[in-house]
Amino acid sequence: MGTLASALALAQQALMANQTALNITANNVANQNTPGYTREVATWTENDSVTIGNVSVGQGASIGAAASQRDLILEKRVQQQTQVQAQSQSLEDALNQVQSIFGLSSSSTSASSTALGTALNGFYNALSSLTANPSDSATRQKVISAASNLVGAFNSTSNQMAGVASDLDKQVSGYVDNVNGLLSTIATLNQKISNSSPNSDAGVLEDQRQQAIAQLSQYIGLDQITNENNQITLTTTNGAVLVSGAQSYAMSTSQISGQTHIMAGIPPQDVTAGLTGGALGGALEARDQLLPQYQSSLDELAYQIGTQVNQVNAQGLDGNGNPGAAIFQLPGSANGAAVLIGMATTDPQSIAAAAVGEGSTGTSNALLLAGLANGATVSGQTPLDFLTSLMGQIGNAAASASSDNTVQQATLTQLTSQRNSLSSVSLDEEAANLTQYQRAYQAAAKIFSITDELMASAINLGVTTSVS
């Protein structure tokens, strides 16, 4: 009877273990499409055997807590690659906007075909026409009109670039708000994980934390450290603490010289210059490094063109026989010249076509004005060559960002596939497990039934009675 009772206990334990395995499988199937869910598997453990006399009797197997199938190293690689890819995507988006401002595209990179290039060529062509007929009022008016168009092109381009910078600044503030929400979520999950499972896998709670970190990686570059009690510490790439255990340290923003700067860490410090990774890193790179570089070149072009024209015009005599005055209104330096350049005059007679000592039909000074188009007047280059060089920088940067983003996305896809092959739910595999555990459950139930019949027969001493 003792052996039969043991058999019943073994059958009961097998029933319970296989039922647990079936529940784990059912949970996997139910969460196949749950974002961030990690497949769980049953962990079978052989129970300690019992020795009776010289005979060792097995005690069957049991199932412990379900084990999530995650590779922490692979998870970190996916998170890090997410940060790199998000930064490259953000940078590509910003540079595409800059390309659009200048009228560049993958199929059109010629400076002369852009709005600014057309206005620049139109101005110098108008000056060239003036050399053929300096006393013609219509020709003089064309020069003033062309100069006004050039001013408008500079103003418009500069304002649009300022608009892109402003949009990036707003994005930075928005990203900080999103980051802070996720930091609070991760800190809360840290506490729950520490309370419920400090020394082992916490299952769904860890899935939720990993999902939150994955979302956070889309916004900002992170360094992650695993602490005791199954908690984690998160810092920015330049070392500012964001999460430590159950405590989150929210980032804040501050306006410095008209730009949004980011404060983080303990105590809060300005970490803007050192932040990399994620959409935030890409927005900051575009706003603080590339756009100022392009804006500075645009300002230099506007300032040098306006300065050279004003200087040469001042050397000659205008249509009224007076010394030439300024054509363009300019700031005291190149800083902000593209948006501040304006027309100092709208009088067609203000163009000084004649040199001093020539009559009203003189063209010597008009030739000098027209010759500025081919002179090395802007950082050792002609104005159009300088503009072409600037366009090339923008186009190359945009193409490089696009190419880099394609590579980073492919790498992220590959790493994600590797992780999913381990961690995601396969319905085919779960169907096979379901069949296996069902059959095992049925087998245990059969053993239980047979053992029950044997016990009833033993109790009845082989005689058929009402005992069953």
Short mmCIF file of C-alpha atoms in Angstrom, two decimals:
data_model
loop_
_atom_site.label_atom_id
_atom_site.label_comp_id
_atom_site.label_asym_id
_atom_site.label_seq_id
_atom_site.Cartn_x
_atom_site.Cartn_y
_atom_site.Cartn_z
CA MET A 1 0.00 0.00 0.00
CA GLY A 2 2.88 2.31 0.76
CA THR A 3 4.24 1.84 -2.77
CA LEU A 4 0.79 2.46 -4.27
CA ALA A 5 0.42 5.62 -2.19
CA SER A 6 3.79 6.79 -3.50
CA ALA A 7 2.64 6.09 -7.03
CA LEU A 8 -0.47 8.18 -6.43
CA ALA A 9 1.69 11.01 -5.06
CA LEU A 10 3.98 10.82 -8.09
CA ALA A 11 1.02 10.89 -10.46
CA GLN A 12 -0.49 13.84 -8.63
CA GLN A 13 2.81 15.72 -8.78
CA ALA A 14 3.12 14.97 -12.49
CA LEU A 15 -0.42 16.26 -13.08
CA MET A 16 0.34 19.49 -11.26
CA ALA A 17 3.68 19.99 -13.03
CA ASN A 18 2.25 19.44 -16.49
CA GLN A 19 -0.71 21.69 -15.71
CA THR A 20 1.78 24.43 -14.79
CA ALA A 21 3.65 23.83 -18.05
CA LEU A 22 0.37 24.05 -19.95
CA ASN A 23 -0.41 27.36 -18.23
CA ILE A 24 3.01 28.75 -19.19
CA THR A 25 2.43 27.73 -22.81
CA ALA A 26 -1.04 29.27 -22.82
CA ASN A 27 0.39 32.51 -21.39
CA ASN A 28 3.00 32.62 -24.18
CA VAL A 29 0.35 32.21 -26.85
CA ALA A 30 -1.87 34.87 -25.27
CA ASN A 31 1.01 37.38 -25.22
CA GLN A 32 2.43 36.67 -28.65
CA ASN A 33 1.63 40.22 -29.82
CA THR A 34 2.29 42.00 -26.52
CA PRO A 35 5.09 44.57 -27.08
CA GLY A 36 8.22 43.68 -25.13
CA TYR A 37 6.93 40.28 -23.97
CA THR A 38 9.64 37.66 -23.50
CA ARG A 39 8.85 33.99 -24.06
CA GLU A 40 8.79 31.89 -20.88
CA VAL A 41 9.69 28.24 -20.53
CA ALA A 42 8.99 25.65 -17.86
CA THR A 43 12.01 24.83 -15.70
CA TRP A 44 11.85 21.16 -14.75
CA THR A 45 13.68 20.01 -11.61
CA GLU A 46 14.25 16.40 -10.55
CA ASN A 47 13.14 15.88 -6.96
CA ASP A 48 15.43 14.26 -4.44
CA SER A 49 15.18 10.46 -4.40
CA VAL A 50 14.46 8.40 -1.26
CA THR A 51 16.54 5.35 -0.34
CA ILE A 52 14.65 2.50 1.33
CA GLY A 53 16.97 -0.32 2.30
CA ASN A 54 19.25 -0.67 -0.68
CA VAL A 55 16.65 0.64 -3.11
CA SER A 56 16.63 4.25 -4.30
CA VAL A 57 13.12 5.46 -5.12
CA GLY A 58 12.64 8.49 -7.34
CA GLN A 59 10.24 11.25 -6.34
CA GLY A 60 9.47 12.56 -9.80
CA ALA A 61 9.97 16.09 -11.07
CA SER A 62 8.52 19.50 -10.35
CA ILE A 63 8.38 22.90 -12.06
CA GLY A 64 9.81 26.05 -10.54
CA ALA A 65 9.10 29.59 -11.62
CA ALA A 66 8.81 30.15 -15.37
CA ALA A 67 12.11 31.38 -16.85
CA SER A 68 12.08 34.23 -19.34
CA GLN A 69 14.24 33.54 -22.40
CA ARG A 70 16.31 36.72 -22.58
CA ASP A 71 19.95 37.39 -23.30
CA LEU A 72 20.95 40.47 -21.30
CA ILE A 73 24.01 41.14 -23.44
CA LEU A 74 21.95 40.96 -26.61
CA GLU A 75 19.29 43.19 -25.04
CA LYS A 76 21.96 45.81 -24.28
CA ARG A 77 23.28 45.64 -27.83
CA VAL A 78 19.78 46.21 -29.20
CA GLN A 79 19.30 49.19 -26.88
CA GLN A 80 22.66 50.70 -27.82
CA GLN A 81 22.00 50.23 -31.52
CA THR A 82 18.55 51.79 -31.08
CA GLN A 83 20.27 54.87 -29.67
CA VAL A 84 22.70 55.07 -32.61
CA GLN A 85 19.97 54.54 -35.21
CA ALA A 86 17.63 57.08 -33.62
CA GLN A 87 20.37 59.70 -33.64
CA SER A 88 21.19 59.08 -37.30
CA GLN A 89 17.49 59.24 -38.21
CA SER A 90 17.02 62.52 -36.35
CA LEU A 91 20.11 63.99 -38.01
CA GLU A 92 18.98 62.85 -41.46
CA ASP A 93 15.55 64.44 -40.95
CA ALA A 94 17.11 67.77 -39.96
CA LEU A 95 19.54 67.80 -42.88
CA ASN A 96 16.77 66.97 -45.32
CA GLN A 97 14.98 70.09 -44.12
CA VAL A 98 18.13 72.16 -44.73
CA GLN A 99 18.46 70.66 -48.21
CA SER A 100 14.87 71.60 -48.90
CA ILE A 101 15.57 75.21 -47.86
CA PHE A 102 18.38 75.49 -50.40
CA GLY A 103 16.39 73.63 -53.05
CA LEU A 104 18.75 70.66 -53.12
CA SER A 105 17.72 67.08 -53.73
CA SER A 106 19.32 63.77 -54.57
CA SER A 107 18.81 64.55 -58.27
CA SER A 108 19.63 68.28 -58.19
CA THR A 109 22.75 69.60 -56.51
CA SER A 110 23.65 72.54 -58.76
CA ALA A 111 23.97 75.82 -56.84
CA SER A 112 22.99 77.89 -59.87
CA SER A 113 19.63 76.11 -60.10
CA THR A 114 18.64 76.98 -56.53
CA ALA A 115 16.68 80.10 -55.53
CA LEU A 116 19.72 81.72 -53.92
CA GLY A 117 22.00 80.73 -56.78
CA THR A 118 19.52 82.08 -59.32
CA ALA A 119 19.26 85.38 -57.45
CA LEU A 120 23.05 85.61 -57.21
CA ASN A 121 23.53 84.99 -60.94
CA GLY A 122 20.71 87.38 -61.76
CA PHE A 123 22.38 90.18 -59.81
CA TYR A 124 25.77 89.80 -61.49
CA ASN A 125 24.14 89.39 -64.91
CA ALA A 126 22.30 92.68 -64.34
CA LEU A 127 25.61 94.38 -63.49
CA SER A 128 27.12 92.90 -66.64
CA SER A 129 24.24 94.30 -68.71
CA LEU A 130 24.89 97.71 -67.19
CA THR A 131 28.37 97.79 -68.74
CA ALA A 132 26.79 97.85 -72.21
CA ASN A 133 24.35 100.68 -71.55
CA PRO A 134 25.09 102.52 -68.27
CA SER A 135 22.79 105.46 -68.97
CA ASP A 136 19.69 103.36 -69.64
CA SER A 137 17.18 103.77 -66.82
CA ALA A 138 15.57 100.37 -67.42
CA THR A 139 18.94 98.63 -67.19
CA ARG A 140 19.71 100.46 -63.97
CA GLN A 141 16.32 99.45 -62.58
CA LYS A 142 17.10 95.81 -63.40
CA VAL A 143 20.22 96.08 -61.23
CA ILE A 144 18.19 97.45 -58.30
CA SER A 145 15.52 94.79 -58.79
CA ALA A 146 18.14 92.04 -59.00
CA ALA A 147 19.82 93.37 -55.84
CA SER A 148 16.47 93.38 -54.05
CA ASN A 149 15.82 89.79 -55.18
CA LEU A 150 19.23 88.77 -53.83
CA VAL A 151 18.48 90.44 -50.50
CA GLY A 152 15.15 88.63 -50.36
CA ALA A 153 16.80 85.28 -51.12
CA PHE A 154 19.34 85.78 -48.35
CA ASN A 155 16.65 86.87 -45.88
CA SER A 156 14.34 84.00 -46.77
CA THR A 157 17.06 81.35 -46.59
CA SER A 158 18.32 82.63 -43.26
CA ASN A 159 14.82 82.84 -41.78
CA GLN A 160 14.02 79.30 -42.90
CA MET A 161 17.23 77.99 -41.34
CA ALA A 162 16.32 79.82 -38.14
CA GLY A 163 12.94 78.10 -38.37
CA VAL A 164 14.59 74.69 -38.56
CA ALA A 165 16.74 75.56 -35.54
CA SER A 166 13.64 76.70 -33.66
CA ASP A 167 11.82 73.47 -34.50
CA LEU A 168 14.80 71.45 -33.28
CA ASP A 169 14.80 73.48 -30.09
CA LYS A 170 11.13 72.62 -29.52
CA GLN A 171 11.89 68.97 -30.25
CA VAL A 172 14.60 69.01 -27.58
CA SER A 173 12.08 70.23 -24.99
CA GLY A 174 9.55 67.61 -26.08
CA TYR A 175 12.11 64.81 -25.91
CA VAL A 176 13.04 65.83 -22.37
CA ASP A 177 9.39 65.55 -21.29
CA ASN A 178 9.14 62.07 -22.83
CA VAL A 179 12.41 61.01 -21.21
CA ASN A 180 11.25 62.09 -17.75
CA GLY A 181 8.05 60.07 -18.01
CA LEU A 182 10.00 56.93 -18.88
CA LEU A 183 12.56 57.53 -16.12
CA SER A 184 9.77 57.57 -13.54
CA THR A 185 8.33 54.34 -14.97
CA ILE A 186 11.69 52.57 -14.85
CA ALA A 187 12.34 53.63 -11.26
CA THR A 188 8.92 52.32 -10.21
CA LEU A 189 9.58 49.00 -11.95
CA ASN A 190 12.98 48.80 -10.25
CA GLN A 191 11.23 48.96 -6.90
CA LYS A 192 8.63 46.35 -7.84
CA ILE A 193 11.28 43.97 -9.19
CA SER A 194 13.40 44.37 -6.08
CA ASN A 195 10.42 43.61 -3.85
CA SER A 196 9.10 40.63 -5.80
CA SER A 197 12.19 38.96 -7.25
CA PRO A 198 15.51 40.39 -6.02
CA ASN A 199 17.60 37.34 -6.88
CA SER A 200 15.99 35.88 -10.00
CA ASP A 201 14.11 36.70 -13.17
CA ALA A 202 11.06 38.85 -12.51
CA GLY A 203 9.22 37.84 -15.67
CA VAL A 204 6.64 40.36 -16.83
CA LEU A 205 8.03 43.14 -14.65
CA GLU A 206 11.42 42.81 -16.31
CA ASP A 207 9.71 42.74 -19.70
CA GLN A 208 8.03 46.04 -18.87
CA ARG A 209 11.30 47.55 -17.68
CA GLN A 210 13.14 46.41 -20.80
CA GLN A 211 10.36 47.85 -22.97
CA ALA A 212 10.61 51.19 -21.15
CA ILE A 213 14.39 51.26 -21.59
CA ALA A 214 13.96 50.43 -25.28
CA GLN A 215 11.61 53.39 -25.65
CA LEU A 216 14.02 55.59 -23.69
CA SER A 217 16.84 54.55 -26.04
CA GLN A 218 14.94 56.13 -28.91
CA TYR A 219 15.28 59.51 -27.22
CA ILE A 220 18.67 59.57 -25.51
CA GLY A 221 21.99 57.74 -25.26
CA LEU A 222 22.29 55.64 -22.11
CA ASP A 223 24.75 53.66 -20.05
CA GLN A 224 23.21 50.86 -17.98
CA ILE A 225 24.56 49.17 -14.84
CA THR A 226 22.93 46.23 -13.03
CA ASN A 227 22.79 46.66 -9.26
CA GLU A 228 22.00 44.40 -6.36
CA ASN A 229 18.41 43.27 -5.83
CA ASN A 230 17.93 43.03 -9.60
CA GLN A 231 17.74 46.81 -10.01
CA ILE A 232 19.52 48.95 -12.61
CA THR A 233 21.18 52.37 -12.77
CA LEU A 234 20.88 54.49 -15.89
CA THR A 235 23.13 57.42 -16.78
CA THR A 236 23.55 59.63 -19.81
CA THR A 237 26.55 58.95 -22.03
CA ASN A 238 28.38 61.76 -20.25
CA GLY A 239 27.72 60.32 -16.80
CA ALA A 240 24.69 62.21 -15.45
CA VAL A 241 22.55 59.90 -13.29
CA LEU A 242 18.99 59.42 -14.55
CA VAL A 243 17.81 56.41 -12.52
CA SER A 244 19.33 54.82 -9.45
CA GLY A 245 17.30 52.01 -7.97
CA ALA A 246 13.82 53.21 -7.07
CA GLN A 247 14.77 56.88 -7.54
CA SER A 248 14.55 58.76 -10.84
CA TYR A 249 16.25 62.11 -11.45
CA ALA A 250 14.27 64.13 -13.95
CA MET A 251 16.01 66.21 -16.59
CA SER A 252 15.11 69.89 -16.87
CA THR A 253 15.57 72.61 -19.45
CA SER A 254 16.89 76.14 -19.25
CA GLN A 255 17.05 78.95 -21.80
CA ILE A 256 20.61 80.10 -22.42
CA SER A 257 21.27 82.64 -25.18
CA GLY A 258 17.90 81.84 -26.68
CA GLN A 259 18.50 78.07 -26.85
CA THR A 260 17.15 75.21 -24.78
CA HIS A 261 19.86 73.64 -22.66
CA ILE A 262 19.46 70.40 -20.70
CA MET A 263 20.20 70.04 -17.02
CA ALA A 264 20.69 66.57 -15.51
CA GLY A 265 22.51 64.69 -12.76
CA ILE A 266 23.05 65.10 -9.03
CA PRO A 267 23.25 68.05 -8.59
CA PRO A 268 21.79 69.17 -11.94
CA GLN A 269 24.39 70.46 -14.39
CA ASP A 270 24.32 71.59 -18.00
CA VAL A 271 24.97 68.38 -19.97
CA THR A 272 23.84 69.64 -23.37
CA ALA A 273 27.25 69.64 -25.03
CA GLY A 274 28.05 66.05 -24.09
CA LEU A 275 24.72 64.36 -24.86
CA THR A 276 24.82 61.81 -27.67
CA GLY A 277 22.55 59.05 -28.88
CA GLY A 278 18.84 58.89 -29.56
CA ALA A 279 16.69 61.46 -31.28
CA LEU A 280 17.82 64.01 -28.69
CA GLY A 281 21.48 63.51 -29.64
CA GLY A 282 20.68 63.91 -33.34
CA ALA A 283 18.62 67.07 -32.77
CA LEU A 284 21.39 68.61 -30.67
CA GLU A 285 24.06 67.71 -33.23
CA ALA A 286 22.07 69.38 -36.00
CA ARG A 287 21.07 72.40 -33.92
CA ASP A 288 24.39 73.10 -32.20
CA GLN A 289 26.98 71.95 -34.74
CA LEU A 290 25.79 71.72 -38.33
CA LEU A 291 23.20 74.50 -38.60
CA PRO A 292 25.48 77.16 -37.03
CA GLN A 293 28.21 76.13 -39.47
CA TYR A 294 25.93 76.52 -42.49
CA GLN A 295 24.42 79.74 -41.13
CA SER A 296 27.89 81.19 -40.58
CA SER A 297 28.84 80.43 -44.19
CA LEU A 298 25.62 81.98 -45.45
CA ASP A 299 26.27 85.09 -43.35
CA GLU A 300 29.81 85.31 -44.67
CA LEU A 301 28.59 85.11 -48.27
CA ALA A 302 25.97 87.83 -47.76
CA TYR A 303 28.39 90.09 -45.90
CA GLN A 304 31.23 89.78 -48.40
CA ILE A 305 28.98 90.32 -51.42
CA GLY A 306 27.37 93.37 -49.86
CA THR A 307 30.68 94.80 -48.62
CA GLN A 308 32.49 94.36 -51.94
CA VAL A 309 29.65 95.87 -53.97
CA ASN A 310 29.38 98.83 -51.60
CA GLN A 311 33.12 99.44 -51.69
CA VAL A 312 33.37 99.31 -55.48
CA ASN A 313 30.26 101.44 -55.92
CA ALA A 314 31.77 104.06 -53.62
CA GLN A 315 34.78 104.34 -55.97
CA GLY A 316 32.70 105.60 -58.93
CA LEU A 317 30.13 108.20 -59.84
CA ASP A 318 26.40 107.52 -59.88
CA GLY A 319 23.95 108.54 -62.57
CA ASN A 320 23.73 112.03 -61.15
CA GLY A 321 27.50 112.54 -61.16
CA ASN A 322 27.78 112.14 -57.38
CA PRO A 323 30.11 109.73 -55.53
CA GLY A 324 28.54 106.30 -55.30
CA ALA A 325 26.74 105.46 -52.08
CA ALA A 326 26.03 102.08 -50.47
CA ILE A 327 23.71 99.74 -52.37
CA PHE A 328 23.29 97.24 -49.51
CA GLN A 329 22.56 97.87 -45.88
CA LEU A 330 24.78 95.62 -43.71
CA PRO A 331 25.49 94.93 -40.03
CA GLY A 332 28.89 95.76 -38.54
CA SER A 333 30.15 92.19 -38.97
CA ALA A 334 29.29 89.00 -40.82
CA ASN A 335 27.35 87.66 -37.83
CA GLY A 336 23.68 87.62 -38.83
CA ALA A 337 24.37 89.32 -42.16
CA ALA A 338 22.13 87.00 -44.21
CA VAL A 339 19.01 87.95 -42.28
CA LEU A 340 20.01 91.59 -41.71
CA ILE A 341 21.17 92.51 -45.21
CA GLY A 342 18.82 94.99 -46.86
CA MET A 343 18.60 97.60 -49.58
CA ALA A 344 20.29 100.90 -48.70
CA THR A 345 18.68 102.54 -51.74
CA THR A 346 16.04 101.88 -54.36
CA ASP A 347 17.16 104.67 -56.70
CA PRO A 348 18.36 103.30 -60.07
CA GLN A 349 20.65 106.34 -60.43
CA SER A 350 22.56 105.28 -57.31
CA ILE A 351 24.51 102.69 -59.32
CA ALA A 352 27.98 104.16 -59.90
CA ALA A 353 28.73 102.88 -63.41
CA ALA A 354 31.29 105.57 -64.31
CA ALA A 355 34.72 106.03 -62.80
CA VAL A 356 35.82 109.38 -61.45
CA GLY A 357 36.76 111.63 -64.38
CA GLU A 358 34.46 109.85 -66.84
CA GLY A 359 31.23 111.26 -68.18
CA SER A 360 27.78 109.94 -67.36
CA THR A 361 28.19 107.24 -70.02
CA GLY A 362 31.39 105.88 -68.49
CA THR A 363 31.53 102.15 -67.78
CA SER A 364 34.82 101.63 -65.95
CA ASN A 365 33.23 101.23 -62.55
CA ALA A 366 30.40 99.11 -63.96
CA LEU A 367 33.05 96.75 -65.29
CA LEU A 368 34.56 96.53 -61.80
CA LEU A 369 31.14 95.81 -60.29
CA ALA A 370 30.43 93.10 -62.85
CA GLY A 371 33.93 91.70 -62.36
CA LEU A 372 33.12 90.89 -58.71
CA ALA A 373 31.29 87.82 -60.02
CA ASN A 374 34.61 86.28 -61.06
CA GLY A 375 36.79 87.69 -58.30
CA ALA A 376 38.00 85.73 -55.28
CA THR A 377 35.99 87.95 -52.99
CA VAL A 378 34.54 85.39 -50.53
CA SER A 379 37.16 83.48 -48.56
CA GLY A 380 39.35 83.19 -51.64
CA GLN A 381 36.51 81.99 -53.89
CA THR A 382 34.08 83.58 -56.30
CA PRO A 383 30.62 84.11 -54.78
CA LEU A 384 29.06 81.33 -56.85
CA ASP A 385 31.94 78.95 -56.10
CA PHE A 386 31.56 79.69 -52.39
CA LEU A 387 27.83 79.01 -52.61
CA THR A 388 28.52 75.82 -54.56
CA SER A 389 30.95 74.73 -51.85
CA LEU A 390 28.34 75.41 -49.16
CA MET A 391 25.74 73.45 -51.12
CA GLY A 392 28.22 70.61 -51.47
CA GLN A 393 28.78 70.51 -47.73
CA ILE A 394 25.07 70.36 -47.06
CA GLY A 395 24.42 67.77 -49.77
CA ASN A 396 27.32 65.57 -48.68
CA ALA A 397 26.27 65.76 -45.04
CA ALA A 398 22.67 64.83 -45.93
CA ALA A 399 23.80 61.96 -48.17
CA SER A 400 26.19 60.72 -45.48
CA ALA A 401 23.46 60.89 -42.83
CA SER A 402 21.07 58.98 -45.09
CA SER A 403 23.66 56.32 -45.86
CA ASP A 404 24.63 56.02 -42.20
CA ASN A 405 21.00 55.72 -41.15
CA THR A 406 20.45 52.92 -43.67
CA VAL A 407 23.42 51.01 -42.28
CA GLN A 408 22.39 51.60 -38.67
CA GLN A 409 18.82 50.51 -39.39
CA ALA A 410 20.06 47.31 -41.05
CA THR A 411 22.28 46.56 -38.04
CA LEU A 412 19.37 47.22 -35.66
CA THR A 413 17.11 44.93 -37.69
CA GLN A 414 19.72 42.16 -37.57
CA LEU A 415 20.21 42.48 -33.81
CA THR A 416 16.47 42.61 -33.22
CA SER A 417 16.03 39.44 -35.27
CA GLN A 418 18.72 37.70 -33.21
CA ARG A 419 17.00 38.73 -29.99
CA ASN A 420 13.57 37.73 -31.25
CA SER A 421 14.80 34.29 -32.30
CA LEU A 422 15.50 33.68 -28.62
CA SER A 423 12.87 35.76 -26.86
CA SER A 424 9.82 36.03 -29.08
CA VAL A 425 6.92 33.58 -29.12
CA SER A 426 6.74 31.02 -31.93
CA LEU A 427 3.26 29.59 -32.33
CA ASP A 428 4.68 26.46 -33.98
CA GLU A 429 6.96 25.81 -31.01
CA GLU A 430 4.19 26.52 -28.53
CA ALA A 431 1.87 24.15 -30.39
CA ALA A 432 4.49 21.39 -30.10
CA ASN A 433 4.92 22.11 -26.38
CA LEU A 434 1.16 22.13 -25.89
CA THR A 435 0.87 18.66 -27.44
CA GLN A 436 3.79 17.35 -25.35
CA TYR A 437 2.41 18.63 -22.05
CA GLN A 438 -1.12 17.48 -22.87
CA ARG A 439 0.11 13.96 -23.56
CA ALA A 440 2.22 13.99 -20.40
CA TYR A 441 -0.78 15.16 -18.41
CA GLN A 442 -2.91 12.40 -19.91
CA ALA A 443 -0.22 9.83 -19.08
CA ALA A 444 -0.06 11.02 -15.47
CA ALA A 445 -3.85 10.90 -15.27
CA LYS A 446 -3.78 7.31 -16.58
CA ILE A 447 -1.24 6.29 -13.96
CA PHE A 448 -3.42 7.90 -11.31
CA SER A 449 -6.46 6.00 -12.56
CA ILE A 450 -4.64 2.65 -12.69
CA THR A 451 -3.12 3.14 -9.24
CA ASP A 452 -6.54 4.02 -7.87
CA GLU A 453 -7.98 0.78 -9.28
CA LEU A 454 -5.11 -1.24 -7.77
CA MET A 455 -5.64 0.34 -4.39
CA ALA A 456 -9.38 -0.37 -4.52
CA SER A 457 -8.64 -4.01 -5.44
CA ALA A 458 -6.15 -4.33 -2.59
CA ILE A 459 -8.57 -2.87 -0.08
CA ASN A 460 -11.28 -5.29 -1.24
CA LEU A 461 -8.83 -8.25 -1.20
CA GLY A 462 -9.73 -8.97 -4.75
CA VAL A 463 -13.44 -9.32 -4.00
CA THR A 464 -15.87 -7.20 -5.89
CA THR A 465 -17.69 -5.03 -3.37
CA SER A 466 -19.13 -1.55 -3.13
CA VAL A 467 -15.69 -0.12 -2.35
CA SER A 468 -14.19 1.42 -5.46
#
